[in-house]
Short mmCIF file of C-alpha atoms in Angstrom, two decimals:
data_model
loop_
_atom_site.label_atom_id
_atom_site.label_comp_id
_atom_site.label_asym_id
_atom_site.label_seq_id
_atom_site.Cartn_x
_atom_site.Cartn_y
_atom_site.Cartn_z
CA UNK F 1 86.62 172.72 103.92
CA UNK F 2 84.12 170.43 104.92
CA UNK F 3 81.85 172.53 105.59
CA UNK F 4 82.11 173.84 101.59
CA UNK F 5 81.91 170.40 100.21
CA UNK F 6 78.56 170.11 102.23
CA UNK F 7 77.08 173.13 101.48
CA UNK F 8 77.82 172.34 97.56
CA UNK F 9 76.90 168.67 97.49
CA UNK F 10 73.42 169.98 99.08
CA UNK F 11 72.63 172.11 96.94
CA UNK F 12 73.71 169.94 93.58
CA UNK F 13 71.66 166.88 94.88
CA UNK F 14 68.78 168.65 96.44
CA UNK F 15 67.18 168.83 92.57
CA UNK F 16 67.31 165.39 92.70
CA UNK F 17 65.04 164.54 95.91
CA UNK F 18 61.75 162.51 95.11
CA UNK F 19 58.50 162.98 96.63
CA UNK F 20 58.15 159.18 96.55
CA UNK F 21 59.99 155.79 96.39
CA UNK F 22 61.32 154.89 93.39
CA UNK F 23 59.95 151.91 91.32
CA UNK F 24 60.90 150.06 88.20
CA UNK F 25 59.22 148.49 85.45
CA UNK F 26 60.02 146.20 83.65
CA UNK F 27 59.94 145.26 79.60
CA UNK F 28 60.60 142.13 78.10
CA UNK F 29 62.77 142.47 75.07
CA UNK F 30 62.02 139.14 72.97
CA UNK F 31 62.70 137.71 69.87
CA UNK F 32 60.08 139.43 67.57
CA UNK F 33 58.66 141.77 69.71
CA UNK F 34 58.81 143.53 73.21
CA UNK F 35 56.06 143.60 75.97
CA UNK F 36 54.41 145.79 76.59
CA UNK F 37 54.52 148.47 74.54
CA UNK F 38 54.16 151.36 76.81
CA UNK F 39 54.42 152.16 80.47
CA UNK F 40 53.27 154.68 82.41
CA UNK F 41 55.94 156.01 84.72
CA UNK F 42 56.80 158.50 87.96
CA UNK F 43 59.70 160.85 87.74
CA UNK F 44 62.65 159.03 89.66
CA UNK F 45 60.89 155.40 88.24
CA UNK F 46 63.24 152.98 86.41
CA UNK F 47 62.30 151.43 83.19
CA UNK F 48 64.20 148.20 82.93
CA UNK F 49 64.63 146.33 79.57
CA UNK F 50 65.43 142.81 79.78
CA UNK F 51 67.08 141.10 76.75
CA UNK F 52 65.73 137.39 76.32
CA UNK F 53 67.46 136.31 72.65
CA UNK F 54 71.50 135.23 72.77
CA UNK F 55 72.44 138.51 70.60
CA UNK F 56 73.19 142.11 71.43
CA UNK F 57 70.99 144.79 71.33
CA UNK F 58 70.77 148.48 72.60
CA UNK F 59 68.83 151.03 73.97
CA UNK F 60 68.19 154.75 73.38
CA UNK F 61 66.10 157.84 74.15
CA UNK F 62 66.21 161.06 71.80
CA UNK F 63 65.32 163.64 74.09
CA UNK F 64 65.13 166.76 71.54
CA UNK F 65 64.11 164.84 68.63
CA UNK F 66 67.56 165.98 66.42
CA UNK F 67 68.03 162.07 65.72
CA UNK F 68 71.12 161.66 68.18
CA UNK F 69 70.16 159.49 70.94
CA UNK F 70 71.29 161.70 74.42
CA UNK F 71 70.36 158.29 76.34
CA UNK F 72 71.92 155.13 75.50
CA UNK F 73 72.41 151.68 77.34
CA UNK F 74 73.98 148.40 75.87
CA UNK F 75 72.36 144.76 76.27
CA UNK F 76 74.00 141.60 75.83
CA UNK F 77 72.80 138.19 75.06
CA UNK F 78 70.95 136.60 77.89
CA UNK F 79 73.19 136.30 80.98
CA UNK F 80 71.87 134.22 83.61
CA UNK F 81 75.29 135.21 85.69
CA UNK F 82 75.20 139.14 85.30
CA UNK F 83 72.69 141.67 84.46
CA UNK F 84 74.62 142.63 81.52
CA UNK F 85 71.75 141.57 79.54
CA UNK F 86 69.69 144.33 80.74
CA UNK F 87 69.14 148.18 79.91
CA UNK F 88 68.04 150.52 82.69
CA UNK F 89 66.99 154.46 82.28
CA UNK F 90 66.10 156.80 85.49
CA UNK F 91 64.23 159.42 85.12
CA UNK F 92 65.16 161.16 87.45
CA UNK F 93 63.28 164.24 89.55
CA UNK F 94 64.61 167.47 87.98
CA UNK F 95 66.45 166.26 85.10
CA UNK F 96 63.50 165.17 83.42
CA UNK F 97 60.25 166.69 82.63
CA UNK F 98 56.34 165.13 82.51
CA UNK F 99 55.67 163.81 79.22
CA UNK F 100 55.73 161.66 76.50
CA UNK F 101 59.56 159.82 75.31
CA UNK F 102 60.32 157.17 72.82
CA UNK F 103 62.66 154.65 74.03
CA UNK F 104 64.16 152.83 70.42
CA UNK F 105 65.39 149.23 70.76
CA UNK F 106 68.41 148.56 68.63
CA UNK F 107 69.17 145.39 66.95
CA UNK F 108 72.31 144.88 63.93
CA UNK F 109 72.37 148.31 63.90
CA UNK F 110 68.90 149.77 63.33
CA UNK F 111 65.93 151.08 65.19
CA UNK F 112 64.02 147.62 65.39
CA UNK F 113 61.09 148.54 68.21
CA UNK F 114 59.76 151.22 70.35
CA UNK F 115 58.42 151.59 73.71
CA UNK F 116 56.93 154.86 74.63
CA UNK F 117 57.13 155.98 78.32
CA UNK F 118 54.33 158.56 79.68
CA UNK F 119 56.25 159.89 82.54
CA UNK F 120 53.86 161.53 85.15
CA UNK F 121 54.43 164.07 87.81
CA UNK F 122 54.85 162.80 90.83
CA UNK F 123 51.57 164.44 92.80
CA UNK F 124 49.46 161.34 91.94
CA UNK F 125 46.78 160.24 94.84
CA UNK F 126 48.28 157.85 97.31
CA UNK F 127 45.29 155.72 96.68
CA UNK F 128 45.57 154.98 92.95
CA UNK F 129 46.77 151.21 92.04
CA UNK F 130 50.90 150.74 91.57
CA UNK F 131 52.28 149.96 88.60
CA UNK F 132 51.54 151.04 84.51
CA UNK F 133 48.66 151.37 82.39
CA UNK F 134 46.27 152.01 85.43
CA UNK F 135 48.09 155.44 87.01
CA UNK F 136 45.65 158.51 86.71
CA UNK F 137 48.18 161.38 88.17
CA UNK F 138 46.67 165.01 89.49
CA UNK F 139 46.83 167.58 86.91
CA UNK F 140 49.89 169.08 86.06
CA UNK F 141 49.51 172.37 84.56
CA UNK F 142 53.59 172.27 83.72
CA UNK F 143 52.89 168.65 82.02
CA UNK F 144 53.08 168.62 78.32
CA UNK F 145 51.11 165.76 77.94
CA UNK F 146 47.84 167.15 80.28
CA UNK F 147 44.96 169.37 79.34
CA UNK F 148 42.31 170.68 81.73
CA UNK F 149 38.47 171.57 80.97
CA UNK F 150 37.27 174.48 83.60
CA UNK F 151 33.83 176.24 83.12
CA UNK F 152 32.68 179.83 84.33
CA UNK F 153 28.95 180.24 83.78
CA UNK F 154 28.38 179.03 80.60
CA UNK F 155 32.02 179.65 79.11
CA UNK F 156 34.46 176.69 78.51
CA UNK F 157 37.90 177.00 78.79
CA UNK F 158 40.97 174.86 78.43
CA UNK F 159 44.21 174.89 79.97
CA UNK F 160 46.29 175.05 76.98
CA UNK F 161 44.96 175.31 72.65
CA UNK F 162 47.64 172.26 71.87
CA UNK F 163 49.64 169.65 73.06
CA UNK F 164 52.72 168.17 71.12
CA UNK F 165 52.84 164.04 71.86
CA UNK F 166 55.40 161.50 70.10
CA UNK F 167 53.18 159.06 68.48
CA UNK F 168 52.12 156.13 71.00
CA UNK F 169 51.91 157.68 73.79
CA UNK F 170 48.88 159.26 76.05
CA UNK F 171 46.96 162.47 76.14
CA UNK F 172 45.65 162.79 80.18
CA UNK F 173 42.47 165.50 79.96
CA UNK F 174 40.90 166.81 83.67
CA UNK F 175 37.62 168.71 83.90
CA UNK F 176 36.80 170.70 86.74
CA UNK F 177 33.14 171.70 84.80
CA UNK F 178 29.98 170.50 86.43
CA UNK F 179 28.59 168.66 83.55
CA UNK F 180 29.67 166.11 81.32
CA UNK F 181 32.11 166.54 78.89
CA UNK F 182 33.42 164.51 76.31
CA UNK F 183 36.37 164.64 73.52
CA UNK F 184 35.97 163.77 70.16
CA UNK F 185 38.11 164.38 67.20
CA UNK F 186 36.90 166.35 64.30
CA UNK F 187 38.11 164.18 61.37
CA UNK F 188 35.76 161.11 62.77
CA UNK F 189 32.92 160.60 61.24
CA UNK F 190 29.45 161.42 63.23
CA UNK F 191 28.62 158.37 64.64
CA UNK F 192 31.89 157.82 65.62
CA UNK F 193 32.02 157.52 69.48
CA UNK F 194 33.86 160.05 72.19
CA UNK F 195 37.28 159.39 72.82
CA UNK F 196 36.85 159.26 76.51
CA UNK F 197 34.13 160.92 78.54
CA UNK F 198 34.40 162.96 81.78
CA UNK F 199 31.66 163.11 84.82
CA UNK F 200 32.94 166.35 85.51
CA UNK F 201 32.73 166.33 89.88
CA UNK F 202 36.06 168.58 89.23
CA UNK F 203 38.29 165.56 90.15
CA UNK F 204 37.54 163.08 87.80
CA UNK F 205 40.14 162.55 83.98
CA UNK F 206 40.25 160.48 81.34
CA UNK F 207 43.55 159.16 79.07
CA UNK F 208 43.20 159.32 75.40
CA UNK F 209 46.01 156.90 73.71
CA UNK F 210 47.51 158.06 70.29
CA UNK F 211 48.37 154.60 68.62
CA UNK F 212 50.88 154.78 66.07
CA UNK F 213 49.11 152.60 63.98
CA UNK F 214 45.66 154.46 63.93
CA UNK F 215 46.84 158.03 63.91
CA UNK F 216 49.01 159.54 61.67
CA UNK F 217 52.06 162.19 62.45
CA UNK F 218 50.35 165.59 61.78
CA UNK F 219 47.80 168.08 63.46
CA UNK F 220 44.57 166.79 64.95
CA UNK F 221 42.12 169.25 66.19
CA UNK F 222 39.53 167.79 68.61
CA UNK F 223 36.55 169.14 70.18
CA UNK F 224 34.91 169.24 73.38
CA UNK F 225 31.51 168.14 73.30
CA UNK F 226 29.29 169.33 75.97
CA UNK F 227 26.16 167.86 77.77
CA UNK F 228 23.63 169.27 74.91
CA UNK F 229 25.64 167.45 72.06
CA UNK F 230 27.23 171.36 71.67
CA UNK F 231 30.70 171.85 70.66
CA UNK F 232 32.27 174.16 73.45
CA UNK F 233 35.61 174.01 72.52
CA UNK F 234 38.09 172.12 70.79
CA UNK F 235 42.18 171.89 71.25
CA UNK F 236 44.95 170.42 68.38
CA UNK F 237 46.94 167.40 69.22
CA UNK F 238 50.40 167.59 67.19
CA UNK F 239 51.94 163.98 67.00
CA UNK F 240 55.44 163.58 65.75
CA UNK F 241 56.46 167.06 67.02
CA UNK F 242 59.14 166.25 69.69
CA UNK F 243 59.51 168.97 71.95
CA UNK F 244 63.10 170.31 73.09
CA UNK F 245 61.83 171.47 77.14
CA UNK F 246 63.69 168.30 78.20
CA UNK F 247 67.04 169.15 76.70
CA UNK F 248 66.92 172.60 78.42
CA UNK F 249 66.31 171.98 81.67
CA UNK F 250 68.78 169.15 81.51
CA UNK F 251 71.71 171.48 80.14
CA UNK F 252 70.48 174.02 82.86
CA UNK F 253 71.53 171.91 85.11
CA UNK F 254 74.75 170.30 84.16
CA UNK F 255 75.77 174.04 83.63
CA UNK F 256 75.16 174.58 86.67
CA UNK F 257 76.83 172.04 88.50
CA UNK F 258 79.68 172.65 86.28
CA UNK F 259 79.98 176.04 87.23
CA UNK F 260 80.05 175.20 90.41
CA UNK F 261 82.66 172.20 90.56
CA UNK F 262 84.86 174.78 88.57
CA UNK F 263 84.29 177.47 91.29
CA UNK F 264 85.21 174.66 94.13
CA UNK F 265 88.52 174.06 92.16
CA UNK F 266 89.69 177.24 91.34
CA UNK F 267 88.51 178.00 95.36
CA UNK F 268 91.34 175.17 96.43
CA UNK F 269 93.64 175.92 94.30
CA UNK F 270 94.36 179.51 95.38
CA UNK F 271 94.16 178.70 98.94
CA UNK F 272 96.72 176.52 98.74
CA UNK F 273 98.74 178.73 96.80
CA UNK F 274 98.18 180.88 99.91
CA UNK F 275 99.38 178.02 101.78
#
């Protein structure tokens, strides 16, 4: 019997192991406002929301973008005694994927703020800096919010023609080309500057961040400028569009452990019928 439990609790939490220590980040919930913004995360970080007024307020994450929070976490007023005043979501290795979420803030009842969480693969280079805002991972070609540039003689090619982002949140692009690229969206005027720029030594990226307030939900098509001022290529950035990738593999797996706490039960129960 032992034996059986082991076997089973292996394989249930063996999804769940991280390549690398867990962190946590933290966001100050104040009166008017919360700080920062956004955070740039690892799967199996914590962001941790800490409520600073004497009122309640809550937390959620809509994962499939149907309008039902599937994540939701309760603050109280501040609680110098308890850390009931605080909301914390893991996002965990194999129950979530890379990408882009909206965490809401709560307050009398309505949506009152947003912080949007880029969460990151965790294959990052031991030597970038800790912490938000400053993380440049590896590309991920599974990672809905990444795009990569390669180039085969004088042929550009990209990864993927579109990504879907929730406004707020960060576009990562990678070129393995040797020359410089840069992206630029189409609807800018012309002397309107790159977006980011890439030295293109194969290992080098840039983030682009969609601000809410400057870009509007909808379909942006950018282009990739090359060395010569040529446009050799060009990709659509869909904001808005929530993508449903992290429900599924979620329900994949509670299915699955499901099926298999059912099959451990209805294993006991006839051997001790037997019995």
């Amino acid at each position: 019997m032992r034996r059986i439990l082991a076997i089973i609790l292996v394989v249930v939490l063996s999804g769940q192991v991280a390549a690398h220590g867990a962190n946590s980040y933290a966001i100050i919930v104040r009166t008017s406002s919360v700080q920062p913004e956004s955070a740039d995360l690892l799967v199996n970080d914590t962001l941790v929301l800490y409520n600073t007024v004497t009122w309640n307020r809550s937390a959620g994450i809509d994962v499939n973008g149907d309008g039902v929070d599937d994540y939701v976490c309760e603050m109280t007023g501040k609680n110098t005694s308890s850390n009931t005043d605080e909301c914390q979501f893991t996002f965990e290795n194999g129950t979530w994927s890379p990408g882009g979420y909206v965490v809401t803030v709560y307050q009398n009842g309505s949506s009152w703020q947003d912080v949007v969480v880029d969460l990151l693969p965790d294959n990052h280079t031991e030597g970038s800096a800790p912490g938000p805002y400053v993380l440049l991972p590896d590309f991920d070609p599974m990672a809905s919010n990444m795009i990569s540039i390669s180039e085969e003689g004088d042929t550009f090619t990209l990864s993927r023609g579109s990504v879907d982002l929730v406004p707020g949140s960060n576009l990562y692009v990678f070129s393995s080309a040797g020359a410089i690229v840069s992206v630029k969206s189409e609807t800018a005027g012309d002397g309107a500057s790159a977006l980011c720029t890439i030295g293109g030594d194969g290992s080098e990226g840039c983030k682009i961040w969609f601000s809410g307030q400057e870009w509007t939900d909808g379909s942006h098509k950018m282009s990739i400028i090359g060395p010569d001022g040529d446009t050799v290529g060009s990709f659509t950035v869909n904001l808005g569009e929530a993508s449903d990738e992290d429900a599924r593999t979620g329900m994949v797996q509670i299915v699955a452990v499901v099926g298999m706490v059912i099959c451990l039960g209805a294993y006991l129960w006839i051997r001790q019928r037997e019995e």
